[in-house]
mmCIF file of C-alpha atoms in Angstrom:
data_model
loop_
_atom_site.group_PDB
_atom_site.id
_atom_site.type_symbol
_atom_site.label_atom_id
_atom_site.label_comp_id
_atom_site.label_asym_id
_atom_site.label_seq_id
_atom_site.Cartn_x
_atom_site.Cartn_y
_atom_site.Cartn_z
ATOM 1 C CA MET A 1 90.644 56.683 123.341
ATOM 2 C CA LYS A 2 87.261 58.261 122.516
ATOM 3 C CA LEU A 3 86.647 58.839 126.216
ATOM 4 C CA MET A 4 89.961 60.728 126.503
ATOM 5 C CA ALA A 5 89.128 62.933 123.510
ATOM 6 C CA LEU A 6 85.654 63.629 124.901
ATOM 7 C CA THR A 7 87.104 64.456 128.319
ATOM 8 C CA ALA A 8 89.692 66.813 126.769
ATOM 9 C CA THR A 9 87.013 68.567 124.684
ATOM 10 C CA LEU A 10 84.772 68.946 127.730
ATOM 11 C CA ALA A 11 87.666 70.392 129.752
ATOM 12 C CA LEU A 12 88.391 72.916 127.009
ATOM 13 C CA LEU A 13 84.744 73.982 126.900
ATOM 14 C CA ILE A 14 84.588 74.343 130.673
ATOM 15 C CA PHE A 15 87.629 76.634 130.622
ATOM 16 C CA GLY A 16 86.206 78.676 127.743
ATOM 17 C CA VAL A 17 88.502 77.461 124.967
ATOM 18 C CA SER A 18 86.978 76.529 121.640
ATOM 19 C CA PRO A 19 88.122 73.005 120.680
ATOM 20 C CA ALA A 20 88.568 74.089 117.055
ATOM 21 C CA PHE A 21 91.296 76.496 118.143
ATOM 22 C CA ALA A 22 92.720 74.509 121.049
ATOM 23 C CA GLY A 23 95.823 73.527 119.073
ATOM 24 C CA THR A 24 96.581 77.082 117.947
ATOM 25 C CA ILE A 25 99.244 78.807 119.987
ATOM 26 C CA CYS A 26 99.795 82.465 119.234
ATOM 27 C CA GLY A 27 102.810 84.214 120.632
ATOM 28 C CA ASP A 28 103.617 87.897 120.442
ATOM 29 C CA SER A 29 106.733 88.083 118.229
ATOM 30 C CA ASP A 30 106.945 91.886 118.251
ATOM 31 C CA SER A 31 106.000 92.376 121.939
ATOM 32 C CA ASP A 32 103.223 94.874 121.192
ATOM 33 C CA THR A 33 100.652 93.046 123.392
ATOM 34 C CA ILE A 34 98.675 91.842 120.323
ATOM 35 C CA ASP A 35 98.989 88.085 119.765
ATOM 36 C CA ASP A 36 100.429 87.090 116.375
ATOM 37 C CA CYS A 37 97.170 85.483 115.185
ATOM 38 C CA SER A 38 95.342 88.796 115.661
ATOM 39 C CA ASP A 39 98.222 91.172 114.894
ATOM 40 C CA ASN A 40 97.992 93.015 111.558
ATOM 41 C CA CYS A 41 101.786 93.344 111.543
ATOM 42 C CA SER A 42 103.373 90.582 113.564
ATOM 43 C CA ASP A 43 107.038 91.451 112.890
ATOM 44 C CA LYS A 44 107.002 95.114 113.996
ATOM 45 C CA ALA A 45 105.437 96.556 117.126
ATOM 46 C CA ASN A 46 102.202 98.411 116.406
ATOM 47 C CA PRO A 47 99.951 98.309 119.468
ATOM 48 C CA GLY A 48 97.432 100.686 117.847
ATOM 49 C CA GLN A 49 97.040 98.376 114.807
ATOM 50 C CA VAL A 50 96.795 101.421 112.475
ATOM 51 C CA ASP A 51 95.701 100.302 108.982
ATOM 52 C CA THR A 52 95.040 103.429 106.927
ATOM 53 C CA ASP A 53 94.135 101.658 103.680
ATOM 54 C CA GLY A 54 91.912 99.058 105.352
ATOM 55 C CA ASP A 55 93.589 95.952 103.916
ATOM 56 C CA HIS A 56 94.138 94.374 107.367
ATOM 57 C CA CYS A 57 97.890 94.855 107.056
ATOM 58 C CA GLY A 58 99.256 97.406 109.529
ATOM 59 C CA ASN A 59 100.855 100.598 108.247
ATOM 60 C CA VAL A 60 104.208 99.792 109.852
ATOM 61 C CA CYS A 61 104.682 96.821 107.507
ATOM 62 C CA ASP A 62 102.586 97.754 104.472
ATOM 63 C CA ALA A 63 104.340 99.676 101.709
ATOM 64 C CA ASP A 64 102.208 97.971 99.041
ATOM 65 C CA TYR A 65 100.076 100.936 98.014
ATOM 66 C CA THR A 66 98.879 99.261 94.784
ATOM 67 C CA GLN A 67 97.591 96.178 96.672
ATOM 68 C CA ASP A 68 99.243 93.766 94.237
ATOM 69 C CA GLY A 69 101.267 91.835 96.820
ATOM 70 C CA ILE A 70 104.688 93.215 95.793
ATOM 71 C CA ILE A 71 106.417 96.420 96.866
ATOM 72 C CA GLY A 72 107.869 97.858 93.677
ATOM 73 C CA PHE A 73 108.131 100.793 91.303
ATOM 74 C CA PRO A 74 104.348 101.443 91.021
ATOM 75 C CA ASP A 75 104.246 101.769 94.828
ATOM 76 C CA PHE A 76 107.259 104.085 94.703
ATOM 77 C CA GLY A 77 105.368 106.373 92.315
ATOM 78 C CA GLN A 78 102.488 106.636 94.770
ATOM 79 C CA PHE A 79 104.898 107.226 97.638
ATOM 80 C CA VAL A 80 106.667 110.055 95.787
ATOM 81 C CA ALA A 81 103.314 111.694 94.990
ATOM 82 C CA ALA A 82 102.343 111.525 98.675
ATOM 83 C CA PHE A 83 105.710 112.617 100.111
ATOM 84 C CA GLY A 84 105.245 115.666 102.324
ATOM 85 C CA ASN A 85 101.552 115.961 101.470
ATOM 86 C CA PRO A 86 99.475 116.178 104.682
ATOM 87 C CA ALA A 87 96.327 115.264 102.724
ATOM 88 C CA ASN A 88 97.745 111.827 101.894
ATOM 89 C CA ILE A 89 98.476 109.803 105.029
ATOM 90 C CA LEU A 90 98.325 106.470 103.172
ATOM 91 C CA CYS A 91 102.109 106.286 103.000
ATOM 92 C CA ASP A 92 102.724 107.212 106.656
ATOM 93 C CA HIS A 93 104.373 104.221 108.354
ATOM 94 C CA THR A 94 104.403 105.706 111.828
ATOM 95 C CA GLU A 95 102.021 104.801 114.586
ATOM 96 C CA PRO A 96 99.993 106.705 115.430
ATOM 97 C CA VAL A 97 99.731 108.379 112.045
ATOM 98 C CA THR A 98 101.151 111.790 112.824
ATOM 99 C CA GLY A 99 101.369 113.585 109.535
ATOM 100 C CA PRO A 100 102.490 113.455 105.959
ATOM 101 C CA PRO A 101 104.893 110.777 104.757
ATOM 102 C CA GLY A 102 108.500 111.838 105.169
ATOM 103 C CA PHE A 103 112.035 110.509 105.391
ATOM 104 C CA PRO A 104 111.366 107.902 108.128
ATOM 105 C CA ASP A 105 108.604 106.490 105.923
ATOM 106 C CA PHE A 106 110.995 106.458 102.970
ATOM 107 C CA GLY A 107 113.358 104.303 105.033
ATOM 108 C CA VAL A 108 110.566 101.777 105.631
ATOM 109 C CA PHE A 109 109.738 101.807 101.928
ATOM 110 C CA VAL A 110 113.344 101.220 100.860
ATOM 111 C CA ALA A 111 113.739 98.370 103.367
ATOM 112 C CA SER A 112 110.573 96.752 101.978
ATOM 113 C CA PHE A 113 111.293 97.283 98.277
ATOM 114 C CA GLY A 114 111.081 94.087 96.228
ATOM 115 C CA GLY A 115 109.394 92.196 99.028
ATOM 116 C CA THR A 116 105.859 91.576 100.148
ATOM 117 C CA PRO A 117 103.866 93.428 102.794
ATOM 118 C CA GLY A 118 103.396 91.954 106.225
ATOM 119 C CA PRO A 119 103.330 89.464 107.720
ATOM 120 C CA SER A 120 99.876 89.770 109.225
ATOM 121 C CA GLY A 121 98.122 87.168 111.339
ATOM 122 C CA THR A 122 94.768 88.544 110.217
ATOM 123 C CA THR A 123 95.286 88.043 106.470
ATOM 124 C CA VAL A 124 97.582 85.021 106.224
ATOM 125 C CA GLY A 125 97.811 83.778 102.666
ATOM 126 C CA THR A 126 96.149 86.778 101.047
ATOM 127 C CA THR A 127 97.644 89.062 98.416
ATOM 128 C CA ALA A 128 97.043 92.150 100.555
ATOM 129 C CA CYS A 129 99.358 91.009 103.292
ATOM 130 C CA PRO A 130 100.700 87.441 102.972
#
């Protein structure tokens, strides 16, 4: 049994796979060419991985502007203040970020309201993007 485990570990090392991660299989749920374990928004395609606020949760699935783990009324207040303002791209859910937050971004916000940001393979289990 030990010989089999040693042989398997050696084979993984030869082929360049770290044994610690050998059991981890990461698909690409959103088909954006970024595997789910590395994708900062694994449910919505975002090949550019734009993350304006730097919380490791991609803009396309992060309407939590207060960073408290819930998308609610405090976030709505920040969104309203940013709406149409080209100086505040924090609330822009498009990729690439093309301008001020507008009606498409409002649709993303409404769809997310009451939920949590994410999911993100890069911050699993964190408040920023569970």
